[in-house]
Structures are given as structure tokens and as C-alpha cells.
Amino acid sequence: MPVPEPARGLRVALLGCGVVGTEVARMLLEQGTDLAARAGAPLELAGIAVRDASRPRDAAIPRELLTEDAESLVDGADIVVEVMGGTEPARTLLLRAIEGGAAVVTANKALLAADGPTLYKAADSAGVDIYYEAAVAGAIPIVRPVRESLAGDHVRRVLGIVNGTTNYVLDQMATSGLDLDAAVRQAQELGYAEADPTADVEGYDAAAKAAILASLAFHTRVSADDVAREGITGVTSDDVAWAARTGHAVKLLAIAEQTGEGVAVRVHPALVPLEHPLAGVKGAFNAIFVEADAAGPLMFYGQGAGGRPTASAVLGDVVSAARHRVLGGKGPQESTYAARPLLPADAAVTRYQVRLLVADLPGVLAQVAGVVGDHGVSIDTVRQTGPSEGTAELLLTTHAAREASLAATIAAVRTLEPVREITSVLRVEG
């Protein structure tokens, strides 16, 4: 019986050598034998494109693999792995790779959320794979389950903690009593937050991931610009303390849901009941809760960032792409057949918790409740503390209502003479 010829080695080009890129390179070099067995062919790290090849690097990175000529590296590759981040030159290089017939693996959520359809269309036309498991939640396998494992089901809602930095910050505010600024500084010292934490604390990172998840779950194109976004910069120590008193934890949530009217996608801080699995997600961990008709509730939990966890997801995609190169076939492509309408932010329906300072006078609660009812919002519970120096604090929790109705309600309550201040408005999810 003839012995089959060994499969040709596949050239892997790596774009970027930061924290994630370094770990991808290390694992490719150290686990070559195992990866070759899984992929069906040897995986050769052909080179690593960087901006400055003279900069000091981790000792695990062979200097001879570094190059500043990304275009030439891409042109000679079978698989291109992009972990450089940013929109350009990443987009141009990936399109070049696709046009040259290379499969693409990327962890670039910002690029996919801004211009994913361009890449998907190019890959489909060229007949090559594009994989991006690492773009949403680091090591957590969520893209493949939503795109493939649940392809026969009807996903109704995706609710998740997809940014480890903000989860760490909010967790420290709850457990250590830190205010927001102190918790952010601690996150920076530990390497969880960048020197400029804007993308995390203002919700931009989570919004990009929410757009990707919504696109997959609902077979509808959703970009980052379609996501209603609110960060955690308005969350105070008092908010976190009140959350604990009322049996909640404050989390920055990415929420994508499908209704009879269309698809709504939003990112904002929310109160999560302590009995919900997401409330127990601590530190810099991520978790995503998927609700599907047949499968029911599903929870995906793990490390959502970091060099090795993210590299794990990247290499899983590399092996999948390599198998297709060796055996033939092609991975799943973009699915947009549903093309559901995207709903505005004020169409979202949820519950709310509102804290306000009022004059400690008879009949004030009745006035507030009357205005709330006039705007079609129903009060579930009321708590009152005080009085203190002639004022009392009211905590109202509503039944589910549209965001537009709540906004009108808050505006009207603010005009009541006994109302001194509305100190907090937080959504209740889960």
C-alpha cells in the first residue's frame, strides 16, 4: 500500500507582536508538533510584521522573524494572523491577504465592528476563510457556538460582561469600597487597563463586541455605530452600595435582543440580581449569557483578555483554517439573510431603579407616584431613608417600561417642587 505524501507546510504570517502577538508566536514555535498533527500539516511561522524591528522583544521571539515589510510577508502567506489592532493598516493588509488567497484570522473587534462586511464579502468572493473567535471575549468560545452550534436554534437574547477592565473596576468598588477613579488606577497598575482607559470605561470596547455578537445571533448586520452606548464613568460608590442593599451587583452589560419589532443592541451599566449567574462574575473575567428557544439559557465564562487566553482562541482559528487548506472546504461565512430592522435606543424595554432626594413633607411620595403613573410607568417597589436635614431619599424600582417613557418620566419628576435631586437612574437587567 503506497505511503501518502506528507502535507506541505503552511506559512503563517503574524501581524503584530504585542502582548497577544508574542504569545501567538510563542505557542506556534513551542507547540509545532501538536499543532501540525491537529491541522494536518506543519505550521511554519514565516515572519512577524512590526512597526519597529529594532525594539526590544521577549526572548522567545527570534529576531530573524521580525520584519517591517508587512506587505511582502502577507504576499507569501497561506494564513495571515492579525493582532495589531486599529482600523488601518490592518484593513488594507487583511484585504491584501484575502485577495492573494490567504485565510485570515483576526482578533480585531474594532475593525470587524466598523467594517466587517467588507472583509466578509472579500473572503466570500475569494473563497477563503475568515475567523475571529478572539475578537469578542478572549479565550471564551462564543463566536463559534453562536454562529455554528446554535445555527439550528432561535436566539432571543445575548447578555454579557465582555470587558474585563470595567468588570474589575466595578468589582473593586463593590468589594473594596474604592471610588471609580481609584479603582481605575488600580486596574492600570495591574495591567488590566491602558494608560488611556477611555475605550473601556466609556463602553467603546464593549459596544464593538456587542455589534459582532448581535450580527451573528440575529443574522443581521450591526455595526458599532448602531449600538446605544453608555460607559461606567457616571457610576458612583453610592450606586454600588445601594445595589448591594437591594440585592444587586452593578455590571457593564452588552445586551442584544430580538423582538417582534426588530433588533436592539445596547451597552450600559446595569443592576443584576445577585441570584443571576452574571452577578457572580468577579475580577477581570468575562461571561456571556445566551437565551435560545430550544437550547434555553446558556452561560459562557472565562478569561476575556490577556496574552495567552487570547492566543488560545487565535490558534484554535488557525488550526481550523489550516485544516480547510489541507482537506478542502471552507468555514462559515457572514449570514445576513434576516436583515431585521435596528431599533433606536429609546425603544429598549427594561426595569429601572431611580434614586432621588425629596423634601421630607407629607404627600411627596404620592406626587412622585402620580407623575410616574401619568407617563405609563408602573412602580414595583419603594424604599425611603431619612429624614436628614429636612430631606428624605426615595428609591423607586419600576416594572418594565420603554426607555422613552422613562426619560419623559424623569424629566417630569425633576420639575416637581419637592424634588431636590435625582441622584441615580440605573437599569435592572437579568
CSV table of C-alpha atoms in Angstrom, one decimal:
chain,number,residue,atom,x,y,z
A,1,MET,CA,0.0,0.0,0.0
A,2,PRO,CA,1.6,3.3,-1.0
A,3,VAL,CA,2.5,5.8,1.7
A,4,PRO,CA,0.7,9.1,1.3
A,5,GLU,CA,2.9,12.2,0.6
A,6,PRO,CA,3.2,14.4,3.7
A,7,ALA,CA,1.2,17.6,3.5
A,8,ARG,CA,3.0,20.7,2.5
A,9,GLY,CA,3.8,23.1,5.3
A,10,LEU,CA,1.6,26.1,5.7
A,11,ARG,CA,3.2,29.5,6.0
A,12,VAL,CA,1.7,31.6,8.8
A,13,ALA,CA,2.3,35.4,8.8
A,14,LEU,CA,1.8,37.2,12.1
A,15,LEU,CA,0.8,40.9,12.0
A,16,GLY,CA,1.6,42.4,15.4
A,17,CYS,CA,3.9,41.4,18.2
A,18,GLY,CA,2.3,43.0,21.3
A,19,VAL,CA,1.1,41.0,24.3
A,20,VAL,CA,-1.2,38.8,22.2
A,21,GLY,CA,1.1,38.5,19.2
A,22,THR,CA,4.0,37.5,21.4
A,23,GLU,CA,2.0,34.6,22.9
A,24,VAL,CA,0.7,33.5,19.5
A,25,ALA,CA,4.3,33.3,18.2
A,26,ARG,CA,5.5,31.5,21.3
A,27,MET,CA,2.8,28.9,21.1
A,28,LEU,CA,3.3,28.4,17.4
A,29,LEU,CA,7.0,27.8,18.0
A,30,GLU,CA,6.7,25.7,21.1
A,31,GLN,CA,3.7,23.5,20.1
A,32,GLY,CA,4.5,23.0,16.5
A,33,THR,CA,4.4,19.2,16.5
A,34,ASP,CA,1.0,19.1,18.2
A,35,LEU,CA,-0.5,21.9,16.1
A,36,ALA,CA,0.7,20.1,12.9
A,37,ALA,CA,-1.0,16.9,14.0
A,38,ARG,CA,-4.2,18.7,14.6
A,39,ALA,CA,-4.1,20.8,11.5
A,40,GLY,CA,-2.9,18.1,9.2
A,41,ALA,CA,0.2,20.0,8.1
A,42,PRO,CA,3.2,21.7,9.6
A,43,LEU,CA,2.5,25.3,10.5
A,44,GLU,CA,5.6,27.5,9.8
A,45,LEU,CA,5.8,30.9,11.4
A,46,ALA,CA,7.0,32.7,8.3
A,47,GLY,CA,7.5,36.1,9.9
A,48,ILE,CA,6.2,38.7,12.3
A,49,ALA,CA,5.4,42.2,11.0
A,50,VAL,CA,6.1,45.0,13.4
A,51,ARG,CA,6.5,48.8,13.2
A,52,ASP,CA,10.0,48.9,14.6
A,53,ALA,CA,12.0,45.7,14.3
A,54,SER,CA,14.8,47.2,16.5
A,55,ARG,CA,12.7,47.5,19.6
A,56,PRO,CA,13.5,45.1,22.5
A,57,ARG,CA,11.3,42.0,22.4
A,58,ASP,CA,10.5,38.9,24.5
A,59,ALA,CA,13.4,36.5,24.4
A,60,ALA,CA,11.0,33.9,22.9
A,61,ILE,CA,10.8,35.9,19.7
A,62,PRO,CA,13.6,35.0,17.2
A,63,ARG,CA,14.9,38.3,15.9
A,64,GLU,CA,15.2,36.9,12.4
A,65,LEU,CA,11.4,36.6,12.2
A,66,LEU,CA,10.8,40.3,12.6
A,67,THR,CA,10.1,42.4,9.6
A,68,GLU,CA,8.8,45.9,8.9
A,69,ASP,CA,7.7,44.8,5.4
A,70,ALA,CA,4.2,43.6,6.2
A,71,GLU,CA,3.1,43.6,2.6
A,72,SER,CA,5.8,41.2,1.4
A,73,LEU,CA,5.1,38.9,4.4
A,74,VAL,CA,1.4,38.8,3.6
A,75,ASP,CA,2.0,38.1,0.0
A,76,GLY,CA,3.9,34.9,0.8
A,77,ALA,CA,1.5,33.5,3.4
A,78,ASP,CA,-1.1,30.8,3.5
A,79,ILE,CA,-2.7,32.1,6.7
A,80,VAL,CA,-2.5,35.6,8.0
A,81,VAL,CA,-3.0,36.3,11.7
A,82,GLU,CA,-3.7,39.9,12.6
A,83,VAL,CA,-3.4,41.0,16.2
A,84,MET,CA,-2.0,44.5,15.6
A,85,GLY,CA,-5.4,46.3,16.3
A,86,GLY,CA,-6.7,49.5,14.9
A,87,THR,CA,-8.5,50.0,11.6
A,88,GLU,CA,-5.5,50.8,9.4
A,89,PRO,CA,-3.3,49.4,8.2
A,90,ALA,CA,-5.0,46.2,9.5
A,91,ARG,CA,-7.9,46.5,7.0
A,92,THR,CA,-5.6,47.1,4.0
A,93,LEU,CA,-3.3,44.2,4.9
A,94,LEU,CA,-6.2,41.8,5.5
A,95,LEU,CA,-7.8,42.7,2.2
A,96,ARG,CA,-4.5,42.2,0.5
A,97,ALA,CA,-4.1,38.8,2.2
A,98,ILE,CA,-7.6,37.7,1.1
A,99,GLU,CA,-7.1,38.9,-2.5
A,100,GLY,CA,-3.9,36.8,-2.5
A,101,GLY,CA,-5.8,33.7,-1.5
A,102,ALA,CA,-4.7,33.5,2.2
A,103,ALA,CA,-7.0,32.6,5.0
A,104,VAL,CA,-7.4,35.3,7.7
A,105,VAL,CA,-7.6,35.1,11.5
A,106,THR,CA,-8.1,38.3,13.4
A,107,ALA,CA,-8.7,39.5,16.9
A,108,ASN,CA,-9.6,43.0,15.8
A,109,LYS,CA,-13.0,43.7,17.2
A,110,ALA,CA,-12.8,47.4,16.3
A,111,LEU,CA,-12.2,46.7,12.6
A,112,LEU,CA,-14.9,44.0,12.5
A,113,ALA,CA,-17.5,46.2,14.2
A,114,ALA,CA,-16.7,49.1,11.9
A,115,ASP,CA,-16.2,47.4,8.6
A,116,GLY,CA,-16.6,43.7,8.9
A,117,PRO,CA,-18.9,43.3,5.9
A,118,THR,CA,-16.1,44.5,3.6
A,119,LEU,CA,-13.8,41.7,4.8
A,120,TYR,CA,-16.6,39.1,4.8
A,121,LYS,CA,-17.6,39.9,1.3
A,122,ALA,CA,-14.0,39.8,0.1
A,123,ALA,CA,-13.3,36.5,1.8
A,124,ASP,CA,-16.5,35.0,0.3
A,125,SER,CA,-15.6,36.2,-3.2
A,126,ALA,CA,-12.0,34.8,-2.9
A,127,GLY,CA,-13.2,31.5,-1.4
A,128,VAL,CA,-11.1,31.8,1.7
A,129,ASP,CA,-11.8,31.6,5.4
A,130,ILE,CA,-12.1,34.5,7.9
A,131,TYR,CA,-12.1,33.6,11.6
A,132,TYR,CA,-12.4,35.9,14.6
A,133,GLU,CA,-13.1,34.0,17.7
A,134,ALA,CA,-10.6,36.1,19.7
A,135,ALA,CA,-12.3,39.3,18.8
A,136,VAL,CA,-15.2,39.1,21.3
A,137,ALA,CA,-14.2,37.5,24.6
A,138,GLY,CA,-10.6,36.3,24.6
A,139,ALA,CA,-10.4,32.7,25.4
A,140,ILE,CA,-14.1,32.2,25.8
A,141,PRO,CA,-15.5,30.2,22.9
A,142,ILE,CA,-18.6,32.3,21.9
A,143,VAL,CA,-18.4,33.2,18.2
A,144,ARG,CA,-18.3,29.5,17.1
A,145,PRO,CA,-21.2,28.4,19.4
A,146,VAL,CA,-23.4,31.3,18.3
A,147,ARG,CA,-22.5,31.1,14.6
A,148,GLU,CA,-22.5,27.3,14.3
A,149,SER,CA,-23.7,25.3,17.4
A,150,LEU,CA,-26.9,27.4,17.6
A,151,ALA,CA,-27.4,27.7,13.9
A,152,GLY,CA,-30.5,25.5,14.2
A,153,ASP,CA,-32.0,27.4,17.0
A,154,HIS,CA,-33.6,30.8,17.5
A,155,VAL,CA,-31.5,33.1,19.7
A,156,ARG,CA,-33.7,35.6,21.5
A,157,ARG,CA,-31.2,37.5,23.7
A,158,VAL,CA,-27.5,37.8,24.4
A,159,LEU,CA,-26.5,39.4,27.7
A,160,GLY,CA,-22.9,39.6,28.7
A,161,ILE,CA,-19.9,41.1,30.5
A,162,VAL,CA,-17.5,41.4,27.7
A,163,ASN,CA,-15.0,43.9,29.1
A,164,GLY,CA,-12.7,42.7,31.9
A,165,THR,CA,-11.4,46.1,32.8
A,166,THR,CA,-14.7,47.6,33.7
A,167,ASN,CA,-15.8,44.4,35.5
A,168,TYR,CA,-12.6,44.6,37.6
A,169,VAL,CA,-13.2,48.3,38.4
A,170,LEU,CA,-16.9,47.7,39.4
A,171,ASP,CA,-15.9,44.6,41.4
A,172,GLN,CA,-13.3,46.6,43.3
A,173,MET,CA,-15.8,49.4,44.0
A,174,ALA,CA,-18.1,46.8,45.5
A,175,THR,CA,-15.6,44.7,47.5
A,176,SER,CA,-13.0,47.2,48.5
A,177,GLY,CA,-15.1,50.4,48.7
A,178,LEU,CA,-12.9,52.2,46.1
A,179,ASP,CA,-14.3,55.1,44.2
A,180,LEU,CA,-14.3,54.9,40.4
A,181,ASP,CA,-11.0,56.8,39.8
A,182,ALA,CA,-9.1,54.8,42.4
A,183,ALA,CA,-10.4,51.5,41.0
A,184,VAL,CA,-9.3,52.5,37.5
A,185,ARG,CA,-5.8,53.5,38.8
A,186,GLN,CA,-5.6,50.1,40.4
A,187,ALA,CA,-6.6,48.4,37.2
A,188,GLN,CA,-3.9,50.3,35.3
A,189,GLU,CA,-1.3,49.3,37.9
A,190,LEU,CA,-2.2,45.6,37.4
A,191,GLY,CA,-2.2,45.9,33.6
A,192,TYR,CA,-5.9,45.4,33.2
A,193,ALA,CA,-6.4,49.0,31.9
A,194,GLU,CA,-4.4,51.0,29.4
A,195,ALA,CA,-2.8,54.3,30.3
A,196,ASP,CA,-5.8,55.8,28.5
A,197,PRO,CA,-8.8,53.7,29.7
A,198,THR,CA,-11.4,55.6,27.5
A,199,ALA,CA,-12.2,52.6,25.3
A,200,ASP,CA,-13.0,50.5,28.3
A,201,VAL,CA,-14.7,52.9,30.8
A,202,GLU,CA,-16.8,54.7,28.1
A,203,GLY,CA,-18.0,51.4,26.7
A,204,TYR,CA,-16.5,51.6,23.2
A,205,ASP,CA,-14.8,48.2,23.5
A,206,ALA,CA,-17.9,46.5,24.7
A,207,ALA,CA,-20.0,48.2,22.0
A,208,ALA,CA,-17.8,46.7,19.3
A,209,LYS,CA,-18.1,43.2,20.8
A,210,ALA,CA,-21.9,43.7,21.2
A,211,ALA,CA,-22.2,44.6,17.5
A,212,ILE,CA,-20.3,41.4,16.4
A,213,LEU,CA,-22.4,39.2,18.7
A,214,ALA,CA,-25.7,40.7,17.5
A,215,SER,CA,-24.7,40.3,13.9
A,216,LEU,CA,-24.1,36.6,14.5
A,217,ALA,CA,-27.0,35.9,16.7
A,218,PHE,CA,-29.7,37.6,14.6
A,219,HIS,CA,-28.3,37.2,11.1
A,220,THR,CA,-28.5,41.0,10.7
A,221,ARG,CA,-25.6,43.4,10.0
A,222,VAL,CA,-25.0,45.5,13.1
A,223,SER,CA,-22.1,48.0,13.4
A,224,ALA,CA,-20.6,49.7,16.5
A,225,ASP,CA,-22.5,52.9,15.4
A,226,ASP,CA,-25.8,51.0,15.8
A,227,VAL,CA,-25.1,50.2,19.5
A,228,ALA,CA,-26.6,52.6,22.1
A,229,ARG,CA,-23.6,53.1,24.4
A,230,GLU,CA,-23.1,54.4,28.0
A,231,GLY,CA,-20.0,53.8,30.0
A,232,ILE,CA,-19.4,53.5,33.7
A,233,THR,CA,-18.0,57.0,34.4
A,234,GLY,CA,-21.3,58.0,35.9
A,235,VAL,CA,-21.4,55.1,38.4
A,236,THR,CA,-20.7,56.2,42.0
A,237,SER,CA,-19.8,54.5,45.2
A,238,ASP,CA,-23.3,55.2,46.4
A,239,ASP,CA,-24.7,53.4,43.4
A,240,VAL,CA,-22.7,50.3,44.2
A,241,ALA,CA,-23.6,50.4,47.8
A,242,TRP,CA,-27.3,50.8,47.1
A,243,ALA,CA,-27.1,47.9,44.6
A,244,ALA,CA,-25.8,45.6,47.4
A,245,ARG,CA,-28.5,46.8,49.7
A,246,THR,CA,-31.2,45.9,47.2
A,247,GLY,CA,-29.7,42.5,46.2
A,248,HIS,CA,-27.9,43.6,43.1
A,249,ALA,CA,-24.4,43.9,41.6
A,250,VAL,CA,-23.5,46.7,39.2
A,251,LYS,CA,-22.1,45.4,35.9
A,252,LEU,CA,-21.4,46.9,32.5
A,253,LEU,CA,-23.5,44.8,30.2
A,254,ALA,CA,-23.6,44.3,26.4
A,255,ILE,CA,-27.2,43.4,25.5
A,256,ALA,CA,-28.5,42.3,22.2
A,257,GLU,CA,-32.1,41.2,21.9
A,258,GLN,CA,-34.6,40.4,19.2
A,259,THR,CA,-38.2,41.5,19.4
A,260,GLY,CA,-41.2,41.4,17.1
A,261,GLU,CA,-40.2,44.9,16.0
A,262,GLY,CA,-36.5,44.3,15.3
A,263,VAL,CA,-33.1,44.1,16.9
A,264,ALA,CA,-32.0,46.3,19.8
A,265,VAL,CA,-28.3,46.4,20.9
A,266,ARG,CA,-27.0,48.5,23.8
A,267,VAL,CA,-24.2,48.7,26.3
A,268,HIS,CA,-24.7,50.3,29.7
A,269,PRO,CA,-24.2,49.8,33.4
A,270,ALA,CA,-27.0,47.8,35.0
A,271,LEU,CA,-28.1,46.3,38.2
A,272,VAL,CA,-28.0,42.5,38.0
A,273,PRO,CA,-29.9,40.5,40.7
A,274,LEU,CA,-27.4,38.6,42.9
A,275,GLU,CA,-29.1,35.3,42.0
A,276,HIS,CA,-28.3,35.7,38.3
A,277,PRO,CA,-25.1,34.0,37.2
A,278,LEU,CA,-23.7,37.2,35.8
A,279,ALA,CA,-23.7,38.9,39.2
A,280,GLY,CA,-21.1,36.4,40.4
A,281,VAL,CA,-18.6,37.2,37.7
A,282,LYS,CA,-15.6,38.7,39.6
A,283,GLY,CA,-12.4,40.5,38.7
A,284,ALA,CA,-11.3,40.8,35.1
A,285,PHE,CA,-13.3,37.8,34.0
A,286,ASN,CA,-16.0,37.8,31.2
A,287,ALA,CA,-19.2,35.9,30.9
A,288,ILE,CA,-21.9,35.8,28.2
A,289,PHE,CA,-25.4,34.6,28.8
A,290,VAL,CA,-27.3,33.4,25.7
A,291,GLU,CA,-31.1,32.7,25.7
A,292,ALA,CA,-32.3,30.5,22.9
A,293,ASP,CA,-35.7,28.9,22.3
A,294,ALA,CA,-34.7,25.3,22.2
A,295,ALA,CA,-31.4,25.3,24.0
A,296,GLY,CA,-32.7,27.5,26.8
A,297,PRO,CA,-30.2,29.6,28.8
A,298,LEU,CA,-26.5,29.0,28.2
A,299,MET,CA,-23.6,30.6,30.1
A,300,PHE,CA,-20.0,31.0,28.7
A,301,TYR,CA,-17.4,32.1,31.3
A,302,GLY,CA,-13.7,32.6,31.3
A,303,GLN,CA,-10.8,34.9,30.8
A,304,GLY,CA,-11.8,37.6,28.3
A,305,ALA,CA,-8.4,39.2,27.8
A,306,GLY,CA,-4.7,38.7,28.3
A,307,GLY,CA,-2.0,37.3,26.1
A,308,ARG,CA,-2.2,33.6,26.5
A,309,PRO,CA,-6.0,33.3,26.8
A,310,THR,CA,-6.5,35.4,23.6
A,311,ALA,CA,-3.7,33.5,21.8
A,312,SER,CA,-5.6,30.2,22.6
A,313,ALA,CA,-8.6,31.4,20.7
A,314,VAL,CA,-6.4,32.7,17.8
A,315,LEU,CA,-4.6,29.4,17.5
A,316,GLY,CA,-7.9,27.5,17.5
A,317,ASP,CA,-8.9,29.5,14.5
A,318,VAL,CA,-5.5,29.0,12.8
A,319,VAL,CA,-5.9,25.2,13.2
A,320,SER,CA,-9.5,25.4,11.7
A,321,ALA,CA,-8.2,27.5,8.7
A,322,ALA,CA,-5.3,25.1,8.2
A,323,ARG,CA,-7.5,22.0,8.1
A,324,HIS,CA,-9.5,23.6,5.3
A,325,ARG,CA,-6.3,24.3,3.4
A,326,VAL,CA,-5.2,20.7,3.8
A,327,LEU,CA,-8.5,18.9,3.3
A,328,GLY,CA,-10.5,21.3,1.3
A,329,GLY,CA,-13.7,23.0,2.3
A,330,LYS,CA,-14.5,26.4,3.8
A,331,GLY,CA,-15.6,27.8,7.1
A,332,PRO,CA,-18.9,29.6,7.7
A,333,GLN,CA,-19.4,33.0,6.1
A,334,GLU,CA,-21.4,36.0,7.0
A,335,SER,CA,-25.2,35.3,7.4
A,336,THR,CA,-27.4,38.4,7.0
A,337,TYR,CA,-30.5,36.8,5.5
A,338,ALA,CA,-32.8,38.1,8.2
A,339,ALA,CA,-31.9,41.8,7.7
A,340,ARG,CA,-34.1,42.8,10.7
A,341,PRO,CA,-34.6,46.5,11.4
A,342,LEU,CA,-32.4,48.0,14.0
A,343,LEU,CA,-34.3,49.7,16.8
A,344,PRO,CA,-33.4,53.1,18.3
A,345,ALA,CA,-32.1,53.3,21.9
A,346,ASP,CA,-35.4,54.6,23.3
A,347,ALA,CA,-37.2,51.5,22.1
A,348,ALA,CA,-35.5,49.3,24.6
A,349,VAL,CA,-37.7,47.8,27.3
A,350,THR,CA,-36.4,47.1,30.8
A,351,ARG,CA,-36.8,47.9,34.5
A,352,TYR,CA,-35.3,50.8,36.3
A,353,GLN,CA,-34.1,51.8,39.7
A,354,VAL,CA,-34.3,55.5,40.4
A,355,ARG,CA,-32.9,57.3,43.5
A,356,LEU,CA,-34.0,60.8,44.3
A,357,LEU,CA,-33.7,63.3,47.2
A,358,VAL,CA,-37.0,64.9,48.2
A,359,ALA,CA,-38.3,67.3,50.8
A,360,ASP,CA,-39.5,65.5,53.9
A,361,LEU,CA,-43.1,66.6,53.6
A,362,PRO,CA,-46.4,64.7,53.7
A,363,GLY,CA,-47.7,63.7,50.3
A,364,VAL,CA,-44.4,63.8,48.4
A,365,LEU,CA,-44.4,60.2,47.5
A,366,ALA,CA,-47.9,60.4,46.2
A,367,GLN,CA,-46.9,63.3,44.0
A,368,VAL,CA,-44.0,61.4,42.6
A,369,ALA,CA,-46.0,58.2,42.1
A,370,GLY,CA,-48.7,60.2,40.3
A,371,VAL,CA,-46.3,61.7,37.8
A,372,VAL,CA,-44.7,58.3,37.2
A,373,GLY,CA,-48.1,56.7,36.5
A,374,ASP,CA,-49.1,59.6,34.2
A,375,HIS,CA,-46.3,58.6,31.9
A,376,GLY,CA,-47.2,55.0,31.7
A,377,VAL,CA,-44.5,53.7,34.1
A,378,SER,CA,-45.6,51.4,36.9
A,379,ILE,CA,-43.8,51.3,40.3
A,380,ASP,CA,-42.8,47.9,41.6
A,381,THR,CA,-41.3,48.8,45.0
A,382,VAL,CA,-40.4,52.0,47.0
A,383,ARG,CA,-37.8,52.4,49.8
A,384,GLN,CA,-37.3,55.5,51.8
A,385,THR,CA,-34.4,56.5,54.1
A,386,GLY,CA,-34.1,59.6,56.2
A,387,PRO,CA,-35.1,62.2,57.0
A,388,SER,CA,-31.9,64.1,57.2
A,389,GLU,CA,-31.9,67.9,57.4
A,390,GLY,CA,-35.4,68.1,56.0
A,391,THR,CA,-34.8,65.7,53.1
A,392,ALA,CA,-35.5,62.0,52.5
A,393,GLU,CA,-34.1,59.7,49.9
A,394,LEU,CA,-36.5,57.6,47.8
A,395,LEU,CA,-35.6,54.5,45.9
A,396,LEU,CA,-38.1,53.6,43.2
A,397,THR,CA,-37.9,50.3,41.3
A,398,THR,CA,-40.2,50.2,38.2
A,399,HIS,CA,-41.8,47.4,36.2
A,400,ALA,CA,-40.6,47.0,32.7
A,401,ALA,CA,-41.0,50.1,30.6
A,402,ARG,CA,-39.7,51.7,27.4
A,403,GLU,CA,-36.7,53.9,27.7
A,404,ALA,CA,-38.5,56.7,26.0
A,405,SER,CA,-41.3,56.5,28.7
A,406,LEU,CA,-38.7,56.6,31.5
A,407,ALA,CA,-36.9,59.5,30.0
A,408,ALA,CA,-40.1,61.5,29.9
A,409,THR,CA,-40.9,60.4,33.4
A,410,ILE,CA,-37.6,61.5,34.8
A,411,ALA,CA,-37.9,64.9,33.1
A,412,ALA,CA,-41.4,65.4,34.7
A,413,VAL,CA,-40.3,64.2,38.2
A,414,ARG,CA,-37.4,66.6,38.1
A,415,THR,CA,-39.8,69.6,37.8
A,416,LEU,CA,-41.7,68.7,41.0
A,417,GLU,CA,-41.2,71.3,43.6
A,418,PRO,CA,-40.4,68.9,46.5
A,419,VAL,CA,-37.8,67.0,44.4
A,420,ARG,CA,-34.3,68.3,45.3
A,421,GLU,CA,-32.2,66.0,43.1
A,422,ILE,CA,-32.4,62.8,41.1
A,423,THR,CA,-29.1,61.2,42.1
A,424,SER,CA,-29.2,58.0,40.1
A,425,VAL,CA,-31.0,56.2,37.3
A,426,LEU,CA,-29.9,52.6,36.6
A,427,ARG,CA,-31.4,49.9,34.5
A,428,VAL,CA,-32.2,46.5,36.1
A,429,GLU,CA,-31.3,43.5,33.8
A,430,GLY,CA,-31.3,39.8,34.1
